[in-house]
C-alpha positions as YAML, in Angstrom:
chain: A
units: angstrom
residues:
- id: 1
  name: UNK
  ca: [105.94, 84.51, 129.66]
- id: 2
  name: UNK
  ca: [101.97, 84.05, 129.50]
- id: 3
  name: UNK
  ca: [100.08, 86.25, 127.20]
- id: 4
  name: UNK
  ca: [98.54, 89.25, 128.70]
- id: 5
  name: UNK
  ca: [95.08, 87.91, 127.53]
- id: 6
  name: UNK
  ca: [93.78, 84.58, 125.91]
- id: 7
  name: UNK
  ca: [91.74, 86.85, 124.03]
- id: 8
  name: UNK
  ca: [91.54, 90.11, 122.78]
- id: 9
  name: UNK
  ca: [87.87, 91.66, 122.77]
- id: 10
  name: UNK
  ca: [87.77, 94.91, 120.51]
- id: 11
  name: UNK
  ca: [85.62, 97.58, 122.28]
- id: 12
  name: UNK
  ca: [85.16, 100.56, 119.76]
- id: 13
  name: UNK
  ca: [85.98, 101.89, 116.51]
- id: 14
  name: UNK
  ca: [87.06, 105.65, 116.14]
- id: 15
  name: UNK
  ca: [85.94, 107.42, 113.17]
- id: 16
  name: UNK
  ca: [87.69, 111.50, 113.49]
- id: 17
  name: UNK
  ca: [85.30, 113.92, 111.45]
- id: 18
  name: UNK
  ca: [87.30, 116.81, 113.18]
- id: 19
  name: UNK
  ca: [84.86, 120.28, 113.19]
- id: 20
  name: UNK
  ca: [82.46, 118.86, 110.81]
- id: 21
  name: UNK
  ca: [80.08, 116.81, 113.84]
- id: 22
  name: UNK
  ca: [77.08, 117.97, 112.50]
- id: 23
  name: UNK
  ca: [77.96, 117.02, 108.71]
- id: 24
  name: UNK
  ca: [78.99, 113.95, 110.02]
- id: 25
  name: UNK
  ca: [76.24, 112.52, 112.19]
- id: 26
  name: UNK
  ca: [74.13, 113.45, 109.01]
- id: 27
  name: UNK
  ca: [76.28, 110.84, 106.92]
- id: 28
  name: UNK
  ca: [75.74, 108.03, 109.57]
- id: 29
  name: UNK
  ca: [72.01, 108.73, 110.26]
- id: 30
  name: UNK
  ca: [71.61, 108.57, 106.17]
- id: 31
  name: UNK
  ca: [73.68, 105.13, 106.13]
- id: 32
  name: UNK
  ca: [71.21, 103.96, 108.97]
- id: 33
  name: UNK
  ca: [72.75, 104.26, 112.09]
- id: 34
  name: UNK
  ca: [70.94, 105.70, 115.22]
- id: 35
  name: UNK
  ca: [73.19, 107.91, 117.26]
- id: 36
  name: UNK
  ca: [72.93, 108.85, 120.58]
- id: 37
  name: UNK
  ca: [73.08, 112.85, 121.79]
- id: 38
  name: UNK
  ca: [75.81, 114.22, 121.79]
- id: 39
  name: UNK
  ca: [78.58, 114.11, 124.87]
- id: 40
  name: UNK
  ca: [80.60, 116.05, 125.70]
- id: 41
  name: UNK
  ca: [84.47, 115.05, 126.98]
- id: 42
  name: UNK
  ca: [85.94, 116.29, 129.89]
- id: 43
  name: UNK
  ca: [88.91, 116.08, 127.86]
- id: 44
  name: UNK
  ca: [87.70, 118.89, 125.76]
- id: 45
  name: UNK
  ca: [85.81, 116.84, 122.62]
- id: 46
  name: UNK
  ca: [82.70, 115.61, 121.67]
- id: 47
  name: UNK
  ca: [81.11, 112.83, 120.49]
- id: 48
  name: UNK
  ca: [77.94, 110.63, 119.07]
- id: 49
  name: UNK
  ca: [77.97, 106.83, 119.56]
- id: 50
  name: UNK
  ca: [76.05, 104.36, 117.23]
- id: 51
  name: UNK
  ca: [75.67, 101.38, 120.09]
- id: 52
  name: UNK
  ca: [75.41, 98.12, 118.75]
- id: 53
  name: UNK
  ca: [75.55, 95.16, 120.59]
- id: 54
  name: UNK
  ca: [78.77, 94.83, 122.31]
- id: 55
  name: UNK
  ca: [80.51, 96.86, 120.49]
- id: 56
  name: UNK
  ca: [80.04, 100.43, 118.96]
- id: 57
  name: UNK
  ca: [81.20, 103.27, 116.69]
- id: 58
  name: UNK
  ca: [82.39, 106.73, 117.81]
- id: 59
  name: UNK
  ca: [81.94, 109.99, 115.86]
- id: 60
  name: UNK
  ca: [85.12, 111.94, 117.60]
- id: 61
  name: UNK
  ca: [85.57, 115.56, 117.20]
- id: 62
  name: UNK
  ca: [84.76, 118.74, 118.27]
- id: 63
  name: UNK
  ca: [80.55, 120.50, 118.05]
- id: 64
  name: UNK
  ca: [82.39, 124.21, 117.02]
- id: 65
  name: UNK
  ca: [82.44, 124.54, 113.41]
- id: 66
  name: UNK
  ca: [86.66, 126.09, 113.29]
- id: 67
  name: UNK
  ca: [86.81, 125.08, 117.05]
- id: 68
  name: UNK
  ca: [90.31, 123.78, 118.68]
- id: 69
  name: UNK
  ca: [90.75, 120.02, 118.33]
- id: 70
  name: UNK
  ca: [92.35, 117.83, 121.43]
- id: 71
  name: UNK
  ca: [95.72, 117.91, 121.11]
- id: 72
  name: UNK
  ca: [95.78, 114.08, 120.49]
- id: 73
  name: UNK
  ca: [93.34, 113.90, 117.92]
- id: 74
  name: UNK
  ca: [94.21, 117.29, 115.94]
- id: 75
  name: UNK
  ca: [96.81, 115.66, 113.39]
- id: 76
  name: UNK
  ca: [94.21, 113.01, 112.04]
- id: 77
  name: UNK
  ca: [92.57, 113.63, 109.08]
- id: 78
  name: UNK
  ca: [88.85, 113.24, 108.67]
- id: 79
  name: UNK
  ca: [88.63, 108.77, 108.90]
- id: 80
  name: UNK
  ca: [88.50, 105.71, 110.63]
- id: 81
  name: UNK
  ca: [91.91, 106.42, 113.16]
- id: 82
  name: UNK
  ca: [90.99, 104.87, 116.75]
- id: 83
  name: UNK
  ca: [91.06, 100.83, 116.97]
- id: 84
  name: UNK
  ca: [90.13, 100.29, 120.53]
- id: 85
  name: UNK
  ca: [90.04, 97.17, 122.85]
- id: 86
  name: UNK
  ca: [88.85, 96.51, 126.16]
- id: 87
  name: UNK
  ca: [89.82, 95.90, 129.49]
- id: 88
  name: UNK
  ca: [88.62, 95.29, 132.98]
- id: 89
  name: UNK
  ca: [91.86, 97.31, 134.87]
- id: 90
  name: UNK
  ca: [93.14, 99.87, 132.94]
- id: 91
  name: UNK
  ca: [96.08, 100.39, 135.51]
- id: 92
  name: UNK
  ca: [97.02, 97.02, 135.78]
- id: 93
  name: UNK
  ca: [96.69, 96.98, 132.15]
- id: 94
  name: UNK
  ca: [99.05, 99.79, 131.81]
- id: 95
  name: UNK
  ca: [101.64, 97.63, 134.61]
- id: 96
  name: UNK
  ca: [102.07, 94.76, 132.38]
- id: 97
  name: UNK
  ca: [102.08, 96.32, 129.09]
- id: 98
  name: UNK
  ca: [105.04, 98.32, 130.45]
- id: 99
  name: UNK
  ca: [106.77, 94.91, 131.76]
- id: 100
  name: UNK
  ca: [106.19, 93.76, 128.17]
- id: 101
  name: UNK
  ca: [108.44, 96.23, 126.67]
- id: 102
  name: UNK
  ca: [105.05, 97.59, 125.66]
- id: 103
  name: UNK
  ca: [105.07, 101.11, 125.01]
- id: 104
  name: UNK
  ca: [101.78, 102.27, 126.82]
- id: 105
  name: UNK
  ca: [101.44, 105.19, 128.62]
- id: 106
  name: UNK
  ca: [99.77, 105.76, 131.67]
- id: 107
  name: UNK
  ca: [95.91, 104.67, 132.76]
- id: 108
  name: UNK
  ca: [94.28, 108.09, 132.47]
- id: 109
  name: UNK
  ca: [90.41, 108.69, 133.51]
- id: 110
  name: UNK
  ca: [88.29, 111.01, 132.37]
- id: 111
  name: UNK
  ca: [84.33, 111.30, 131.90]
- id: 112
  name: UNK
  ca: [80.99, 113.08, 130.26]
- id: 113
  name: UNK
  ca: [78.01, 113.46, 130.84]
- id: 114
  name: UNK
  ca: [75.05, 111.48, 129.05]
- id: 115
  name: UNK
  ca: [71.47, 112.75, 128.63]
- id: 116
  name: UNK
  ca: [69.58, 109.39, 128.85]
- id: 117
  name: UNK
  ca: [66.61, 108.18, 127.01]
- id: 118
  name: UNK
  ca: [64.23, 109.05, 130.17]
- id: 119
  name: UNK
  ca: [65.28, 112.76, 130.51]
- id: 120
  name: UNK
  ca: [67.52, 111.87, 132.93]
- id: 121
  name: UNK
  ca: [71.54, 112.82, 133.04]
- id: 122
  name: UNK
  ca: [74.76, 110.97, 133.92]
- id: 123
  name: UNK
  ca: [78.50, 110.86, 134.24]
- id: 124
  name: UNK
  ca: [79.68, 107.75, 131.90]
- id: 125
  name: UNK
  ca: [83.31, 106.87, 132.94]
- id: 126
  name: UNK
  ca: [86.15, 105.55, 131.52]
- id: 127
  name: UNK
  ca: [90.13, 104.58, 131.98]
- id: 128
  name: UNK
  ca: [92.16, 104.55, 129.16]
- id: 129
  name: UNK
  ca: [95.66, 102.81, 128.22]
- id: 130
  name: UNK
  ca: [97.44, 104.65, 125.32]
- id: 131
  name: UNK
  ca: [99.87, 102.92, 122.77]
- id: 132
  name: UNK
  ca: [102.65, 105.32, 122.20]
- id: 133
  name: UNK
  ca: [101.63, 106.11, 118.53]
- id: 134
  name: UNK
  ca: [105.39, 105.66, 116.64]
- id: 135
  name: UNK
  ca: [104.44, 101.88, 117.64]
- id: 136
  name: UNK
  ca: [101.02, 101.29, 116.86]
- id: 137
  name: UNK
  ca: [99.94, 102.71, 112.95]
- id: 138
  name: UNK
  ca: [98.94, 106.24, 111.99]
- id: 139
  name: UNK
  ca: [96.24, 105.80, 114.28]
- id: 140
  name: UNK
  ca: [95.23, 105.22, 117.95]
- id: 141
  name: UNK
  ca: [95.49, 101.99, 119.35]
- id: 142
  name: UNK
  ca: [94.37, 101.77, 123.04]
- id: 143
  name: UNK
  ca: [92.23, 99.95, 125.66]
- id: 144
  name: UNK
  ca: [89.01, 101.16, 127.11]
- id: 145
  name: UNK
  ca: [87.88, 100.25, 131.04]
- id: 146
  name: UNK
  ca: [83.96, 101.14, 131.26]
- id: 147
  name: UNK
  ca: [83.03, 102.56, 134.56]
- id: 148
  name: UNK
  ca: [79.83, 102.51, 133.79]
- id: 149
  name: UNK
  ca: [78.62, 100.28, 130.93]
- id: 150
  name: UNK
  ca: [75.34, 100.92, 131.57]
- id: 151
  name: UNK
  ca: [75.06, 104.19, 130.21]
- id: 152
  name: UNK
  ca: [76.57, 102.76, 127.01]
- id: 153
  name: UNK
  ca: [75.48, 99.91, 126.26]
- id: 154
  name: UNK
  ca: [71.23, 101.10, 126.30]
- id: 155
  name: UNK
  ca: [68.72, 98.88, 124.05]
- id: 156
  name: UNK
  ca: [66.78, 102.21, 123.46]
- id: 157
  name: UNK
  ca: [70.13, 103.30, 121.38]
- id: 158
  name: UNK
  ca: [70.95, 99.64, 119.88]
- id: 159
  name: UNK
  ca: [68.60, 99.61, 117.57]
- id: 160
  name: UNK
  ca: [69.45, 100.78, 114.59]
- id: 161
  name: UNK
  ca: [67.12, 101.36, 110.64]
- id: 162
  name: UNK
  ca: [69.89, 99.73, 108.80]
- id: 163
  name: UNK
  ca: [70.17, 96.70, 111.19]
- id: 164
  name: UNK
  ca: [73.36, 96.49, 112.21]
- id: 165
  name: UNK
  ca: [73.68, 94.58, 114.64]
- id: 166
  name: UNK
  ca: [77.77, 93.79, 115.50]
- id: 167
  name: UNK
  ca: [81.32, 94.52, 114.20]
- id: 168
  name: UNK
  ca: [82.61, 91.72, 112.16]
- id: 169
  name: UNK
  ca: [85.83, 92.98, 110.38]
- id: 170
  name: UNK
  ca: [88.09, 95.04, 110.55]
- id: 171
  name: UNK
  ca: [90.90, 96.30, 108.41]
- id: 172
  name: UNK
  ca: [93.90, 98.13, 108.14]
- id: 173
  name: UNK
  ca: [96.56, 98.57, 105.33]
- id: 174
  name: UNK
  ca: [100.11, 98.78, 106.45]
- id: 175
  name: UNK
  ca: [103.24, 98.25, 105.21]
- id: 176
  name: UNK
  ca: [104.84, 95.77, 106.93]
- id: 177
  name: UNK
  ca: [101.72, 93.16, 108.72]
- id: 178
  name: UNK
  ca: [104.55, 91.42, 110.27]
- id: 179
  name: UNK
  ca: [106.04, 94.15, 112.73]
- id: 180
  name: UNK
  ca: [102.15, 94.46, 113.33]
- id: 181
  name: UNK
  ca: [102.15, 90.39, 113.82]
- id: 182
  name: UNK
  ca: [105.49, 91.17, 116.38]
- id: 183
  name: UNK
  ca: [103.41, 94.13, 118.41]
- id: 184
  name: UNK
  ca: [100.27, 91.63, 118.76]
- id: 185
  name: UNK
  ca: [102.48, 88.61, 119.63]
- id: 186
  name: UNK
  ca: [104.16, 90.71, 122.31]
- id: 187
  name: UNK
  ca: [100.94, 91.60, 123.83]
- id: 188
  name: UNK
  ca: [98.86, 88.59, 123.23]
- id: 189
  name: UNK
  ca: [101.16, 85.81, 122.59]
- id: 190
  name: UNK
  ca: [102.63, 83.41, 119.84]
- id: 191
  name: UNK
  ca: [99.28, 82.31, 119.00]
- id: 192
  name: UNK
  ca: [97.42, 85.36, 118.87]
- id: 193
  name: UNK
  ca: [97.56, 86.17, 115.35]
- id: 194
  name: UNK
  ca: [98.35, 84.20, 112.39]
- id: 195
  name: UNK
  ca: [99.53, 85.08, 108.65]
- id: 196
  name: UNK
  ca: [97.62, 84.60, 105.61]
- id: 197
  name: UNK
  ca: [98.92, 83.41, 102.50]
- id: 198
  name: UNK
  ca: [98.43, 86.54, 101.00]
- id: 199
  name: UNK
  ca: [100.60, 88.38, 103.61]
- id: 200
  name: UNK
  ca: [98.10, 89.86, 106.15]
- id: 201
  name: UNK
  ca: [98.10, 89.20, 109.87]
- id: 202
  name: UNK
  ca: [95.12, 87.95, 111.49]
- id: 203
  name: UNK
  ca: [93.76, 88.53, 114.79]
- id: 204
  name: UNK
  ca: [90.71, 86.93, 116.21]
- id: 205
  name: UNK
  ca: [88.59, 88.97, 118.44]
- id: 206
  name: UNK
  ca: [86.21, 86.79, 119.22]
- id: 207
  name: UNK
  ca: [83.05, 87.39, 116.74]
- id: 208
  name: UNK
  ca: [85.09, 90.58, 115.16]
- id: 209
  name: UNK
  ca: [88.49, 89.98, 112.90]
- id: 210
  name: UNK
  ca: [91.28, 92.51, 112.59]
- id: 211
  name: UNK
  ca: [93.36, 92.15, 109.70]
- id: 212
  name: UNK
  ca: [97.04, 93.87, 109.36]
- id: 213
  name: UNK
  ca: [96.67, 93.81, 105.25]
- id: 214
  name: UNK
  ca: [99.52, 94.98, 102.91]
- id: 215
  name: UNK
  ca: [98.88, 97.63, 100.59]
- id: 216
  name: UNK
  ca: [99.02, 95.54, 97.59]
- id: 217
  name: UNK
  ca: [96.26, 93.71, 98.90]
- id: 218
  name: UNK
  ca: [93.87, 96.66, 100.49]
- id: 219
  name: UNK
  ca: [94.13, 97.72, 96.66]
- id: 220
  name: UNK
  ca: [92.85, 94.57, 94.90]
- id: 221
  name: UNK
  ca: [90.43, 93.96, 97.54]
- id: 222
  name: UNK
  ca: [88.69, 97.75, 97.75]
- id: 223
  name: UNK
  ca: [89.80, 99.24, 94.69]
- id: 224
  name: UNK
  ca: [87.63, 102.77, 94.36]
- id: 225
  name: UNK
  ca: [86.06, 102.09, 97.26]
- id: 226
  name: UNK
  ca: [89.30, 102.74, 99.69]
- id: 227
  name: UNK
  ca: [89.78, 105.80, 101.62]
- id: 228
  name: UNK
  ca: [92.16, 108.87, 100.96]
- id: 229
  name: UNK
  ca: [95.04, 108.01, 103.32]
- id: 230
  name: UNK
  ca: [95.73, 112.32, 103.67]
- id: 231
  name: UNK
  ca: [99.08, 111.71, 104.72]
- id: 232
  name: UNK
  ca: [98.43, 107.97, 106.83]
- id: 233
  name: UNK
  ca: [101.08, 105.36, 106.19]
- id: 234
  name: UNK
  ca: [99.07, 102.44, 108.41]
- id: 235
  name: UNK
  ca: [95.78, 103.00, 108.38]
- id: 236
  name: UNK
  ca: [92.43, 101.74, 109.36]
- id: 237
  name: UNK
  ca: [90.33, 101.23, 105.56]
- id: 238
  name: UNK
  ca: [87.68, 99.21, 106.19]
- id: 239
  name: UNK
  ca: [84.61, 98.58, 109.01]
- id: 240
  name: UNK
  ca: [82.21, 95.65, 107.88]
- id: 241
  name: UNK
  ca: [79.30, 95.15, 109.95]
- id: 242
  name: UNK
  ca: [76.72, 92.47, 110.72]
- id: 243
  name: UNK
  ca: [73.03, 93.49, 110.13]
- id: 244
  name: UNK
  ca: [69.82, 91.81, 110.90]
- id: 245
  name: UNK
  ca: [68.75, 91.34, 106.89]
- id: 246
  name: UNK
  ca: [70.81, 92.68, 103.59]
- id: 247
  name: UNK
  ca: [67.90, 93.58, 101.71]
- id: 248
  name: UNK
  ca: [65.98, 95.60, 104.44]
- id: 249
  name: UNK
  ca: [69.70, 97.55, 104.98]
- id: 250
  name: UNK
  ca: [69.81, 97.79, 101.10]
- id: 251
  name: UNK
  ca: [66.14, 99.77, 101.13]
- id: 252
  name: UNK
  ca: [68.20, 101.83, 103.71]
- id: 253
  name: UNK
  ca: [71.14, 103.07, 101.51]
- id: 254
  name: UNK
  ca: [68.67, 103.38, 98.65]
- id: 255
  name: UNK
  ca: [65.91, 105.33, 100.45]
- id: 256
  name: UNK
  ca: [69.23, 107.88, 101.48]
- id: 257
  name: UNK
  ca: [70.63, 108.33, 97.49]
- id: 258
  name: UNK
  ca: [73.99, 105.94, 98.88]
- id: 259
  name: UNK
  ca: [75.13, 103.69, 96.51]
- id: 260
  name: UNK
  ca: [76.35, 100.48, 97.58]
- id: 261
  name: UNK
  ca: [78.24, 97.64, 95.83]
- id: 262
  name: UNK
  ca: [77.39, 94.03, 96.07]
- id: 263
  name: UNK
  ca: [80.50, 92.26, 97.04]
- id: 264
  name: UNK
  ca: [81.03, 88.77, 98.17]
- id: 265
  name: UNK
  ca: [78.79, 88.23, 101.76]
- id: 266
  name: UNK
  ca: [77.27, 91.72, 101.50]
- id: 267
  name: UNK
  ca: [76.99, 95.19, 100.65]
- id: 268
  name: UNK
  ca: [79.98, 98.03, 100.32]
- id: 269
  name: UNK
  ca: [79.58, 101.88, 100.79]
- id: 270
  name: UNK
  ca: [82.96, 103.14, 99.56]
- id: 271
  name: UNK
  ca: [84.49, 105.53, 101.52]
- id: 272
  name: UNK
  ca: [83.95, 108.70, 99.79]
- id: 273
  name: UNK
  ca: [80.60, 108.17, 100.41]
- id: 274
  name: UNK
  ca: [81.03, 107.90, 104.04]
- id: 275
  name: UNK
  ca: [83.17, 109.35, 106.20]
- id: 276
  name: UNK
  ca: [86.53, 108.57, 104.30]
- id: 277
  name: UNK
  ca: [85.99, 104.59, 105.54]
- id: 278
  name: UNK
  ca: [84.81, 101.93, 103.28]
- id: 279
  name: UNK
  ca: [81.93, 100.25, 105.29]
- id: 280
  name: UNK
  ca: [80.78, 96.60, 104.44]
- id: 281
  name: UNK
  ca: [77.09, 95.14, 105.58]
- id: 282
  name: UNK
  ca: [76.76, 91.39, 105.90]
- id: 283
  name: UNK
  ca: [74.92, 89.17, 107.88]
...
């Protein structure tokens, strides 16, 4: 059977900071991000994006300090929990995922508004594709459809003090990277992902890597700087992004009190003084 797709494109990152929005937009504003106003979900939660160029980062909660969570997102702890790819037909997505042996749920739509740069207002739209969670990680996996990419994807919200620029990594630890290697392979084909010596599966994303890492190694590789897993088996640890220039994102963290490691390629902010996500800069 062909793959589904030659090649996976990740679309977004997810980072839950349940009723703490405003605490959290404060923690990426001080690690240099831009963010754009909030929005609003007709699905009943809220959000602030930090756009970068064809990819992004989503603040996902809810703007009433005690307020109900969506019933989806209520059982995730404060963290990095959404990994999120992209498609062009989220229905026909759904179709062949299901063919697969796949287990996706329905395409489902849903919208909010956007309060653009030049006072004006629109609905951005999306389709989603769900991965039934027992299958995935203890996390969201799912693919996005933009509507309307325009009023995502702005240059007036892509530019950002610390520089980034791009997602280049990401990673999870699990405990077993080869059921993850099976899931992939059954959605993307043999090729699709590879296995290091090390034990971690690989999946090229174009520019951006996803790596399926056991615990063992998350631990040697992050040390202090991993996040609490409250509760998460699988879990998404680790964002590293490209920026423009390491020394001018450097003056960033400094000029906000964040300490930040040097580490081979980059910089590392470890997660518990982020958003419970250990964030890399490189270039």
């Amino acid at each position: 059977m062909a793959p589904l797709s030659d090649r996976p494109v990740l679309d977004h990152l997810v980072i839950d900071v349940r009723d703490r929005m405003a605490a959290g937009a404060a923690r990426l504003a001080a690690l240099g991000f831009q963010l754009t106003p909030m929005g609003r979900h007709s699905l009943g939660s809220a959000n602030h994006l930090a756009v970068l160029a064809e990819d992004y980062l989503e603040l996902l909660g809810t703007d009433v300090p005690g307020g109900a969570l969506r019933p989806d997102i209520a059982s995730y702890p404060i963290g990095m929990n959404g990994l999120v790819f992209r498609t062009a037909d989220a229905e026909a997505l759904s179709a062949r995922l299901v063919a697969r042996g796949v287990p996706a749920l329905p395409a489902q739509s849903f919208h909010r508004p956007v309060e653009l740069p030049d006072g004006g207002r629109e609905d951005a739209r999306f389709r989603t594709v769900r991965m039934d969670r027992a299958a995935a990680f203890d996390g969201r996996l799912y693919w996005c459809e933009h509507l309307t990419p325009q009023h995502v994807w702005r240059p007036e919200w892509q530019r950002h003090p610390n520089g980034a620029q791009s997602i280049a990594r990401v990673l999870l630890a699990v405990r077993d990277p080869e059921r993850q290697a099976a899931m992939v392979r059954r959605i993307h084909g043999e090729a699709a992902v590879t296995i290091a010596p090390d034990g971690r599966a690989r999946l090229p994303c174009g520019p951006v890597l996803v790596e399926f890492a056991p615990h063992a190694a998350v631990a040697a590789e992050l040390g202090a700087a991993a996040p609490d897993p409250a509760g998460r088996g699988d879990h998404l640890v680790l964002v590293s992004l490209r920026v423009r220039d390491l020394a001018a994102t450097a003056a960033v963290l400094r000029a906000a009190g964040i300490a930040a490691e040097t580490v081979p390629g980059g910089l590392r902010v470890a997660a518990e003084s982020t958003l419970n996500v250990a964030v890399d800069f490189t270039t």
